Coordinates of C-alpha atoms in Angstrom, one line a residue:
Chain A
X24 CA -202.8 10.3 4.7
X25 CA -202.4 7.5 7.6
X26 CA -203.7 4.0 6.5
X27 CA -204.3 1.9 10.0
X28 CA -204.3 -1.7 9.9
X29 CA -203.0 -2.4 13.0
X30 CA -206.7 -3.5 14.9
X31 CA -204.9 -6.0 17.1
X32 CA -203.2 -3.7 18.6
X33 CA -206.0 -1.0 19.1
X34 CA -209.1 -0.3 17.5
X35 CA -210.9 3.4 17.2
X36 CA -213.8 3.9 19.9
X37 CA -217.1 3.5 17.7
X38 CA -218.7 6.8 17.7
X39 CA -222.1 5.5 19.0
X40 CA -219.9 4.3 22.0
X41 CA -218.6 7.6 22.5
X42 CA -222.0 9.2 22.6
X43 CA -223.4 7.0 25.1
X44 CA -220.1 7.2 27.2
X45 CA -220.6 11.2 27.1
X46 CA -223.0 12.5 29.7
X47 CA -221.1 10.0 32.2
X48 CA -218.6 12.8 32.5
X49 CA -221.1 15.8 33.3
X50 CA -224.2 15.4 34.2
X51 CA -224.5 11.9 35.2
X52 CA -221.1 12.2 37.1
X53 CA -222.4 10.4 40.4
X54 CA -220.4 7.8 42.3
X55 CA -222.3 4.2 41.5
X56 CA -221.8 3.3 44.8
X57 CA -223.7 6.2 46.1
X58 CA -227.0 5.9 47.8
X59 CA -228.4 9.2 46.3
X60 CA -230.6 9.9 43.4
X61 CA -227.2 10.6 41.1
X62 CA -225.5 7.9 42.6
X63 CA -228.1 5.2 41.5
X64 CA -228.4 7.1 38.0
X65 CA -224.2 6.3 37.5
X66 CA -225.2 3.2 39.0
X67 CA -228.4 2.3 36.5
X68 CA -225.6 3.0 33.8
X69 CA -223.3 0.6 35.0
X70 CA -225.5 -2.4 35.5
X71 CA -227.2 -2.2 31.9
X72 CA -223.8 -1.8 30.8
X73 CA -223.0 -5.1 32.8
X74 CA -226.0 -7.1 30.9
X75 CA -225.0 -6.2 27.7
X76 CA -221.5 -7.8 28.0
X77 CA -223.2 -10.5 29.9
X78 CA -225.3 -10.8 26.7
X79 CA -222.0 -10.7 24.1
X80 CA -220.3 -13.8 25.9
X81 CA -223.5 -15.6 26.9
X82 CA -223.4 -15.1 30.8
X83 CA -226.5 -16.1 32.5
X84 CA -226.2 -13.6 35.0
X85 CA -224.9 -10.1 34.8
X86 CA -223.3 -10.4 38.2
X87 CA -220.6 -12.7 36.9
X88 CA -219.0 -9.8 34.8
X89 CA -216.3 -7.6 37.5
X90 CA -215.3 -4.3 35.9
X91 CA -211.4 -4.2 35.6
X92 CA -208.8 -1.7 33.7
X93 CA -208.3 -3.7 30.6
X94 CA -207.9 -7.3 29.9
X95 CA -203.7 -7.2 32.1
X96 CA -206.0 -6.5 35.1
X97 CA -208.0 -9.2 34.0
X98 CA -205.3 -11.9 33.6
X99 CA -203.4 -11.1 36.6
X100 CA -207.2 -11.2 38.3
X101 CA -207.9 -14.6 37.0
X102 CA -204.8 -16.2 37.2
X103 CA -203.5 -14.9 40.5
X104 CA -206.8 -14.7 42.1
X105 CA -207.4 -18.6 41.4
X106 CA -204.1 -19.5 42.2
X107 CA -203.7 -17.7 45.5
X108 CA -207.0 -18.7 46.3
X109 CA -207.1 -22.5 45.9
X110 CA -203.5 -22.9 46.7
X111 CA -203.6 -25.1 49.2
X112 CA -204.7 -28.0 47.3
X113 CA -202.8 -27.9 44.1
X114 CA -199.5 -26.6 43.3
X115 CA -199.5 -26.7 38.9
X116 CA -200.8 -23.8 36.6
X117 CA -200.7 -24.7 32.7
X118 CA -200.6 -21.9 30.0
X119 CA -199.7 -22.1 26.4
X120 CA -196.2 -20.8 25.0
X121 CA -198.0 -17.8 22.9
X122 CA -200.2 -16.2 25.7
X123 CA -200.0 -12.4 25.5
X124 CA -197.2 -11.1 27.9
X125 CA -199.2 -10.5 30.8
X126 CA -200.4 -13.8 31.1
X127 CA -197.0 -15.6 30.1
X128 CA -195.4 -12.7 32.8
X129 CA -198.1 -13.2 35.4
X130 CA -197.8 -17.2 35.1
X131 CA -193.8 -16.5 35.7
X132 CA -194.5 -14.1 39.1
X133 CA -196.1 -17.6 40.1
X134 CA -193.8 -19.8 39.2
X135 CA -190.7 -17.2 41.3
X136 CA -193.3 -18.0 44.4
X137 CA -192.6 -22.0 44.2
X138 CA -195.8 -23.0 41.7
X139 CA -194.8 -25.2 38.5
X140 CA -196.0 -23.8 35.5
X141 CA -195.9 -25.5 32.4
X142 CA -195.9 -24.0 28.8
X143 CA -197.8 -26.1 26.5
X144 CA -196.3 -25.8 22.8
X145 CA -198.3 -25.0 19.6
X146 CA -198.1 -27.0 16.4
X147 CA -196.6 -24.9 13.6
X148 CA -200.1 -24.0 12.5
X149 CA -200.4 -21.7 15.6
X150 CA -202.8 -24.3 17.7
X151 CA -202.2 -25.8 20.9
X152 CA -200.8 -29.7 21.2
X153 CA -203.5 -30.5 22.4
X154 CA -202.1 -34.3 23.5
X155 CA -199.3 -32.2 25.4
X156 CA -202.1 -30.7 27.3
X157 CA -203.7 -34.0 28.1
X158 CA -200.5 -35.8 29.6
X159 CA -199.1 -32.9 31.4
X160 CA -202.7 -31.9 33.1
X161 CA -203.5 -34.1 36.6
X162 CA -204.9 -33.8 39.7
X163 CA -202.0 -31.4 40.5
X164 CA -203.1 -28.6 38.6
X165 CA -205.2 -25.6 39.4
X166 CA -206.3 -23.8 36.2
X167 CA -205.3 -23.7 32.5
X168 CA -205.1 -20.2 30.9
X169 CA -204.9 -20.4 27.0
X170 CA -206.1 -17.9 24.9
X171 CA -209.1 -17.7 22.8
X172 CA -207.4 -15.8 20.2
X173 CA -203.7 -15.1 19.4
X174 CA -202.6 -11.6 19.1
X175 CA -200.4 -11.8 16.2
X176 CA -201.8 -14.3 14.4
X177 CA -205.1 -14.8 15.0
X178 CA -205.3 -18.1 15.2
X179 CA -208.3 -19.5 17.1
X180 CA -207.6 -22.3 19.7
X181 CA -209.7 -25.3 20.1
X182 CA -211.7 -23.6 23.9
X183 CA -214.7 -26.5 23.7
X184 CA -212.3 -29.6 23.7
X185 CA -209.4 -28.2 26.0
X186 CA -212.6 -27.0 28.7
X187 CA -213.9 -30.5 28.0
X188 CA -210.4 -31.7 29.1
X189 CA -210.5 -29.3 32.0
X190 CA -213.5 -30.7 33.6
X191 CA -212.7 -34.0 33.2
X192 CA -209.4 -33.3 35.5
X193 CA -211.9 -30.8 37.5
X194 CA -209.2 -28.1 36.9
X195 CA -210.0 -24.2 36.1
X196 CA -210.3 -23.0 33.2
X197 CA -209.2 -19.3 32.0
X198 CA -209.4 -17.7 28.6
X199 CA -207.6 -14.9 27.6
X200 CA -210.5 -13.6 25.1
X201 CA -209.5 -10.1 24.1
X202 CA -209.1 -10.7 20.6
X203 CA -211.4 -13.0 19.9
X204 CA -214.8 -11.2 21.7
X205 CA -216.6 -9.4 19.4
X206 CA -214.9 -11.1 16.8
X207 CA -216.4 -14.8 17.2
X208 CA -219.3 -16.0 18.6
X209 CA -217.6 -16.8 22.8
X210 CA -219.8 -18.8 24.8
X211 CA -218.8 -18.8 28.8
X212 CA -220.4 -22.3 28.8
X213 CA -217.0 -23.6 28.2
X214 CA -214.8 -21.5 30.8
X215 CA -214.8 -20.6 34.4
X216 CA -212.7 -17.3 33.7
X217 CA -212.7 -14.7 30.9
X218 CA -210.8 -11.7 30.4
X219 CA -212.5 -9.0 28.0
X220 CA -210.7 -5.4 26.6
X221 CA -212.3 -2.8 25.8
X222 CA -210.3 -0.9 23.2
X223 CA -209.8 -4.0 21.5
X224 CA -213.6 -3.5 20.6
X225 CA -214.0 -0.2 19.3
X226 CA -214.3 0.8 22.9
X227 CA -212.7 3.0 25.1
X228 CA -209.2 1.8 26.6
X229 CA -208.7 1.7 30.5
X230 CA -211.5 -0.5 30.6
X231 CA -212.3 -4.6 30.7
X232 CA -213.7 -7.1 32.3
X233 CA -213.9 -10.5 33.8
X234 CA -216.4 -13.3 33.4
X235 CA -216.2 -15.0 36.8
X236 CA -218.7 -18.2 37.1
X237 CA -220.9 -18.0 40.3
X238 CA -222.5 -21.6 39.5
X239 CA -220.7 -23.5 40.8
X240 CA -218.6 -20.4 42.0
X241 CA -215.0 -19.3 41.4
X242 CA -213.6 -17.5 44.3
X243 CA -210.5 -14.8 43.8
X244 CA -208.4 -13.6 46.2
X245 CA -208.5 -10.2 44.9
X246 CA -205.5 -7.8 43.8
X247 CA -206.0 -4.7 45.7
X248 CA -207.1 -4.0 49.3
X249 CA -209.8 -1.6 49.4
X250 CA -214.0 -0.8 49.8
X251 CA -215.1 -4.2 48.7
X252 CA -216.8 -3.1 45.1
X253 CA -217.4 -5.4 42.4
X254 CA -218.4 -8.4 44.9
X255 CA -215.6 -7.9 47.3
X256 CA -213.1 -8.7 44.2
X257 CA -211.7 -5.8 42.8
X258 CA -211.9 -2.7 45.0
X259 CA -212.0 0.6 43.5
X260 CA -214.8 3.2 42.4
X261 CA -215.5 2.2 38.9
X262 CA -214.9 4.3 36.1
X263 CA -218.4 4.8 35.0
X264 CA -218.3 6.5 31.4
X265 CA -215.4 3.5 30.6
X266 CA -217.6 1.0 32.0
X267 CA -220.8 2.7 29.7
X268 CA -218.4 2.7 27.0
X269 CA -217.4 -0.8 27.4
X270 CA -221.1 -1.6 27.4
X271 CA -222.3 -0.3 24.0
X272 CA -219.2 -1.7 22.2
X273 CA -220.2 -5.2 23.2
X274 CA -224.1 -4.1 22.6
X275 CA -222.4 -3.0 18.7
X276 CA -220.5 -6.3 18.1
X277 CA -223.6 -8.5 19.4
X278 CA -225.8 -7.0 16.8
X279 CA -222.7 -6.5 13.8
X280 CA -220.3 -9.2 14.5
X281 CA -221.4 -11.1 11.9
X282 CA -222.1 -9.2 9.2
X283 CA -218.7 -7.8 10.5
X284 CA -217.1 -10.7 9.7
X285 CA -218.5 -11.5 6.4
X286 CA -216.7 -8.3 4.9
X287 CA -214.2 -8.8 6.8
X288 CA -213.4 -12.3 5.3
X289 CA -214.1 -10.7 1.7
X290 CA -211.0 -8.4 2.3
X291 CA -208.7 -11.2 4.0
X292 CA -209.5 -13.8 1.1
X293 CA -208.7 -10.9 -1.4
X294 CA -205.6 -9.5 0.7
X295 CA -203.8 -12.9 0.6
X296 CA -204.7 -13.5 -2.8
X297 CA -202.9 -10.6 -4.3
X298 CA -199.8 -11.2 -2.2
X299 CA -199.7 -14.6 -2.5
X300 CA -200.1 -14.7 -6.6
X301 CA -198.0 -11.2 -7.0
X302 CA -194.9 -12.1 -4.5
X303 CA -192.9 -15.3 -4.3
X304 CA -191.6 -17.0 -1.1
X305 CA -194.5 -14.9 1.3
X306 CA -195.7 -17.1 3.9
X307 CA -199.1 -16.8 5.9
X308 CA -198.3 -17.5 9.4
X309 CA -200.9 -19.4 11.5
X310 CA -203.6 -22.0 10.2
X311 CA -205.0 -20.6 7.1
X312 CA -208.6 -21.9 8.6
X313 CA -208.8 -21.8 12.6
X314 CA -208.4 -18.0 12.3
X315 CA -210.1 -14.5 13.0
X316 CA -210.9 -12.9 9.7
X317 CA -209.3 -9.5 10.7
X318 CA -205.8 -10.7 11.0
X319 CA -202.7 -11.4 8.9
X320 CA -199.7 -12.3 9.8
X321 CA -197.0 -12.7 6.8
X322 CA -193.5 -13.8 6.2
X323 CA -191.9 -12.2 3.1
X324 CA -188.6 -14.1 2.8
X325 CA -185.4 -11.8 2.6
X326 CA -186.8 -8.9 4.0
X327 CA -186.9 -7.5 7.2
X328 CA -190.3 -6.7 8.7
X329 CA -189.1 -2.9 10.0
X330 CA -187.7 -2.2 6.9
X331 CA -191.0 -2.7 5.3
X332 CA -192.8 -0.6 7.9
X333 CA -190.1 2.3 7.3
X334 CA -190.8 1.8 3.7
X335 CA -194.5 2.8 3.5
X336 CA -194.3 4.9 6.4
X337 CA -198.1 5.8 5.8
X338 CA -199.6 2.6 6.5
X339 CA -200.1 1.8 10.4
X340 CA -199.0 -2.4 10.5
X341 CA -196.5 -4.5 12.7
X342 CA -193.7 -5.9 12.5
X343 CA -192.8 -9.3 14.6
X344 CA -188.9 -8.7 14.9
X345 CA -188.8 -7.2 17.8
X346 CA -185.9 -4.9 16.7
X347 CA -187.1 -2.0 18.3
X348 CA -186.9 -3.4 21.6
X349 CA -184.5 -3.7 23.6
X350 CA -184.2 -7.8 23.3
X351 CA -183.6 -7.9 19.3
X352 CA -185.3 -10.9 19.5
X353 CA -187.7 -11.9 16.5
X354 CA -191.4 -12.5 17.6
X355 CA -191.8 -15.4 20.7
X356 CA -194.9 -16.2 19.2
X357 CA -193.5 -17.3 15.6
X358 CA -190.8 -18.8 17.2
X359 CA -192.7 -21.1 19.0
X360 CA -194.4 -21.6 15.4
X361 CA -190.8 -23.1 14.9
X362 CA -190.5 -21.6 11.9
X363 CA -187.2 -20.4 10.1
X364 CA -185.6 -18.3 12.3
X365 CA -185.1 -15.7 9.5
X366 CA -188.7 -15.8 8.5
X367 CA -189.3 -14.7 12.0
X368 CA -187.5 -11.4 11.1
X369 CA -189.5 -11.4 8.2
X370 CA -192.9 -10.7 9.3
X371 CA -195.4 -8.1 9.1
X372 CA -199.0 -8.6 11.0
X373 CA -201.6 -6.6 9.0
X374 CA -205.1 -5.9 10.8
X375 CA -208.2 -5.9 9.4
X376 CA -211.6 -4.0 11.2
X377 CA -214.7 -2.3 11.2
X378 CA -213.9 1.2 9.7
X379 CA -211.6 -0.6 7.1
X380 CA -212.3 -0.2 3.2
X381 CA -211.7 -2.0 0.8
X382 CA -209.6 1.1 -1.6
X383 CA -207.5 0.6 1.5
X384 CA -207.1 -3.0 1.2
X385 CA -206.0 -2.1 -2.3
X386 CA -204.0 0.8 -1.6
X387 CA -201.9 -1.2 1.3
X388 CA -201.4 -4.5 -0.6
X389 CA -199.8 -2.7 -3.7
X390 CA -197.4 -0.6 -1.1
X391 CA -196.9 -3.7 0.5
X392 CA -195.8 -5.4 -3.4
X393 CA -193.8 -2.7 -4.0
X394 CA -191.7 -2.2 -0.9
X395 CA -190.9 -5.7 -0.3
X396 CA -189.8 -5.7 -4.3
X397 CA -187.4 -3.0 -3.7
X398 CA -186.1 -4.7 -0.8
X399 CA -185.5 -7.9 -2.0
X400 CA -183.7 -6.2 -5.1
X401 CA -180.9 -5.0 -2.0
X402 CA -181.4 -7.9 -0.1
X403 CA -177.8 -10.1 -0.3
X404 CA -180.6 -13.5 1.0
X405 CA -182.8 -12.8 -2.0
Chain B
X21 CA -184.4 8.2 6.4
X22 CA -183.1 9.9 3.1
X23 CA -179.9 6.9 2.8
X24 CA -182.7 4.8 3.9
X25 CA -185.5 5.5 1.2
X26 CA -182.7 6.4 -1.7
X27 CA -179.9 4.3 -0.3
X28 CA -176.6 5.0 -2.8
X29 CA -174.4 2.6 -3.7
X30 CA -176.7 -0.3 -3.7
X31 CA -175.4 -3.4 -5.8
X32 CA -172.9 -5.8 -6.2
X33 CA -169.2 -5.8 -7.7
X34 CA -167.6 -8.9 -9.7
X35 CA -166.6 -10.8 -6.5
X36 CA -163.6 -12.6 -8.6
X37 CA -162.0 -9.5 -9.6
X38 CA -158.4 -9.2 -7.7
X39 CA -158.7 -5.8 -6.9
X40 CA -162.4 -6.2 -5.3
X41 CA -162.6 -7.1 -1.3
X42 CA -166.1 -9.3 -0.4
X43 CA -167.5 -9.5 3.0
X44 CA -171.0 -10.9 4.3
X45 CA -171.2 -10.5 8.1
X46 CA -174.1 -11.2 10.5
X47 CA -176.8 -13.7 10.0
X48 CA -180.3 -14.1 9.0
X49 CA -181.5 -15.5 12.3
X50 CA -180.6 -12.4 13.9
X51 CA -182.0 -10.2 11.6
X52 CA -179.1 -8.6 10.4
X53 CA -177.1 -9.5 7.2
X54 CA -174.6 -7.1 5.3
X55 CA -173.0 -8.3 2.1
X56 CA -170.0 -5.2 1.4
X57 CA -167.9 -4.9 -1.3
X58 CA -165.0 -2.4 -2.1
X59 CA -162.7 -2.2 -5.4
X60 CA -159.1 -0.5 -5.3
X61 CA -157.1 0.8 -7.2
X62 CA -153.4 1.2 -7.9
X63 CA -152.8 4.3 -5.1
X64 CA -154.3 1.8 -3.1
X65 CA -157.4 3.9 -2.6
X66 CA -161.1 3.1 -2.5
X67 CA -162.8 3.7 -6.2
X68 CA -165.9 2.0 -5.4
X69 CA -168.0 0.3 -2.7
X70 CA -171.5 -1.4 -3.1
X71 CA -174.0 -3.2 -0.7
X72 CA -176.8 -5.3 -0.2
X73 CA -178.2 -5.2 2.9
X74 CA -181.2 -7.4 4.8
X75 CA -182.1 -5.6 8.3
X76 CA -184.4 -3.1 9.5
X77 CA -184.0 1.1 8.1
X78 CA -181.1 1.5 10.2
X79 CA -178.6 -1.8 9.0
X80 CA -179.2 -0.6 5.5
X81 CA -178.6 3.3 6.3
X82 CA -175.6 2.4 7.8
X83 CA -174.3 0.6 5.0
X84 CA -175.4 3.5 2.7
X85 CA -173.5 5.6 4.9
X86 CA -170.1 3.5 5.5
X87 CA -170.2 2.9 1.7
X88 CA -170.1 6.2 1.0
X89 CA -167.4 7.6 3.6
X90 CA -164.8 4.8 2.5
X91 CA -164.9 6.5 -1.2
X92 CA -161.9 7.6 -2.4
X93 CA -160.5 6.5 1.1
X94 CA -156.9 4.4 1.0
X95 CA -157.5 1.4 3.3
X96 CA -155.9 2.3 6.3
X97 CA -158.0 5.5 6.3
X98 CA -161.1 3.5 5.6
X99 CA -159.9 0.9 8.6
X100 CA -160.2 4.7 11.0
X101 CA -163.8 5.1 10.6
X102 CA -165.5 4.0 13.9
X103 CA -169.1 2.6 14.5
X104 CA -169.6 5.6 16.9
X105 CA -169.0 8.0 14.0
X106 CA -171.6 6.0 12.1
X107 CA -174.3 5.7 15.0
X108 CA -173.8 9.7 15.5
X109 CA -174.1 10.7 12.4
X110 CA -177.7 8.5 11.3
X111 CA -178.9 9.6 15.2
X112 CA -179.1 6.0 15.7
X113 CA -181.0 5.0 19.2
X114 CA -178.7 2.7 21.6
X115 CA -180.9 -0.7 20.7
X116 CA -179.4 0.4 17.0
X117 CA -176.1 0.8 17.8
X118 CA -175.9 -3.0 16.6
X119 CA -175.9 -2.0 13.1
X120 CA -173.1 0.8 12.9
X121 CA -170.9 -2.1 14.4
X122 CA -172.3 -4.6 11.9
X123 CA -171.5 -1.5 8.9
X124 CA -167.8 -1.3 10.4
X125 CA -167.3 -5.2 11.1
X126 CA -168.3 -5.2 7.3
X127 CA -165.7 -2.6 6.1
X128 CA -163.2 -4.3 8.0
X129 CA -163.7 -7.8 6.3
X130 CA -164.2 -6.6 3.4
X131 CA -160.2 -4.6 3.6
X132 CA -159.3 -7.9 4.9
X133 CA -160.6 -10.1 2.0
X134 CA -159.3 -7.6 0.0
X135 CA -155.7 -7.8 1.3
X136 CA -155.8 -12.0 1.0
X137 CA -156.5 -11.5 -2.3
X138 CA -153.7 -9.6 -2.6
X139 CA -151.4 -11.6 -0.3
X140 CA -151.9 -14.8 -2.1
X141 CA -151.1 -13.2 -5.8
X142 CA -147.7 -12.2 -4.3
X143 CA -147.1 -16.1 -2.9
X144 CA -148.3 -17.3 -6.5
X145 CA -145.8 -14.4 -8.3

């Protein structure tokens, strides 16, 4: 039996979201972009799937959400598309040193093209400084991408002051919000850019979005060259039954989110409870308060976070040492935490979500007591 | 996975003993720590070798491993075993390959230590 409590890094599609997704592969098949009768059904699809994201993140109008391939497509969208398009005035792009690859990556390509990017530092809670934002933004600067929620922490980053920061320097702002829609209450009132997933939402993967404002409007130079769809910004026929999809997992996490995370919240306060008073020396990484309910992030001093994985090979978590990869490097993210390096190596993210019960919350924290036990007891740092 | 999940030779000898070698090599903030111990005895061979490792499944199946080859070894057979040996045998991937060389680095110190140890008691005699 497989125990998964790894919801950051997918999420199962909802059933409901797979029914509605269904006939978009048969008999409602028609390209949206078609003038005909099953053209405009594929099409009728796609638009009410367009209001109900519109609806999740508070988007007055349904035209402001662009269809992409997942949240990368998003990021690269936002941030490139800004960039390239309002170049000519500004020359600075400001992100935050735990972004998810493909904005950190993305942010980089600019920089290789002559733009200065800076990397704002967190606070060893896991939040932006936000007084290192405020000197190093100025008139030079284009946009400022931080995320709304960290991957592998879950800390929750302050969006209403730094977008009130933002508009006072009449700079862009983009959000990286692929953990934290559905999750927490988003509200596009505060950004001029969102990026959305799809699978991170109990819908299907290949799919997101982003919010792009039209008052006042954000213009992108797009990514691809191609037939214009999607406003002229990102070319391509969409991929209907994803987009459907996409739709009735944000329709699912308007209506549940926060009943969601109630329960949710139950299980985390009882998860770091039992860790915390049955293991010594385990740290939570990330503010214990600014977070998402659905996930953990721990340090168990003197044990390596793979080694724990391999040790309850049943239950689906993370590590944060990269040992896997090719780098051997322990987690950027924790590192820009600053905390001990060792307790870098140390880490395990767990992740909470909707199909999760609380027998598995049980099962998983008593593997969790028990391998890191039998480790520490062949551990020459314990 | 079997010298990973019931690792032999887990433990710790009595570091003060003149026939025992100690060696701790790697570090914490690279993930990788081996702490390897050997005892000899008068042919000069290997009686006993323990381990405590902190890493990920493959540092401590290495040291399961090397522990276990060098038994019964003298120390200049023990000093033959290779890393390559060690990576082939466990199947370890190429980003793994780190810990063989960490298991033989160990071995090596630990014949060294063992041999100071030795060195000085003929000075002092």
């Amino acid at each position: 039996m497989n125990v998964y409590m790894d919801y950051q890094a997918t999420t199962p599609c909802d059933k409901r979201v797979v029914d509605e997704m269904l006939p978009y592969f048969t008999e409602k098949f028609g390209n949206p972009h078609s003038g005909h009768a099953l053209g405009l059904r594929a099409n009728e699809g796609v638009e009410i799937a367009r209001k109900k994201i519109a609806d999740l993140i508070h988007a007055n109008d349904p035209r402001e959400i662009v269809f992409t391939s997942g949240a990368t497509e998003s990021n690269n969208l936002a941030i490139k598309g800004a960039v390239h398009y309002y170049k000519s005035d500004r020359k600075k792009i400001i992100t935050s040193a735990i972004e998810h690859k493909c904005v950190l990556e993305t942010c980089r390509s600019l920089q290789s093209e002559g733009y200065e990017v800076v990397f704002v530092p967190v606070l060893s809670n896991g939040i932006v400084d936000m007084d290192f934002l405020q000197r190093e933004i100025d008139d030079n600067t284009i946009l400022v991408s931080i995320m709304t929620v960290n991957n592998e922490i879950g800390t929750i980053q302050p969006i209403k002051e730094i977008s009130k920061i933002c508009r006072e320097h009449g700079v862009l702002f983009h959000t990286d919000a692929a953990q934290a829609v559905g999750k927490v209450e988003v509200d596009v009132a505060d950004v001029d850019l969102m990026s959305i997933s799809g699978h991170k939402i109990y819908g299907p993967k290949g799919v997101g979005a982003l919010y792009v404002r039209i008052k006042p409007r954000i213009r992108l130079t797009p990514l691809f060259s191609g037939g214009g769809q999607e406003r002229g910004v990102r070319s391509g026929t969409l991929a209907v039954p994803l987009c459907v999809g996409l739709g009735k997992a944000c329709e699912i996490a308007k209506n549940e989110m926060h009943q969601e995370a109630e329960r949710l919240t139950e299980m985390k306060n009882h998860f770091i409870g039992k860790i915390l008073s049955r293991l010594e020396k385990v740290y939570l990484n990330g503010d214990r308060e600014k977070r998402i309910p659905g996930c953990l992030n721990f340090s168990f001093e003197g044990v390596e976070g793979e080694s724990i994985m391999l040790g309850m090979p049943e239950v689906c978590v993370s590590s944060g040492s990269a040992c896997t990869s090719a780098s051997l490097e322990p987690s950027y993210v924790l590192k820009a935490l600053s905390i001990r390096e060792d307790l870098a190596h140390c880490s395990l993210r767990i992740g909470l979500g909707r199909f999760t019960t609380f027998e598995e919350v049980e099962y998983v924290s008593d593997k969790i007591i028990e391998t890191v036990t039998r480790l520490r007891s062949m551990s020459p740092l314990w | 996975m079997e010298l990973y999940s019931n690792p032999k030779n887990v433990g710790s000898l009595d570091e003060k003993d003149e026939n025992v070698g100690t060696s701790v090599v790697g570090a914490p903030s690279c993930g990788d720590v081996i702490k390897l111990q050997i005892k000899v005895d008068e042919e000069g061979k290997i009686s006993d070798a323990k381990f405590k490792t902190f890493g990920c499944g493959a540092a401590i199946a290495s040291s399961a491993l090397i522990t276990d080859w060098v038994q019964g070894k003298t120390l200049s057979e023990a000093k033959k075993i290779k890393n390559q040996d060690v990576a082939e045998y466990l199947s370890l991937p190429p980003v793994k390959a780190h810990c063989s060389v960490l298991a033989e680095e160990a071995i090596e110190k630990a014949i060294e230590n063992y041999l100071s140890k030795k060195g000085e008691e003929t000075c002092k005699k």
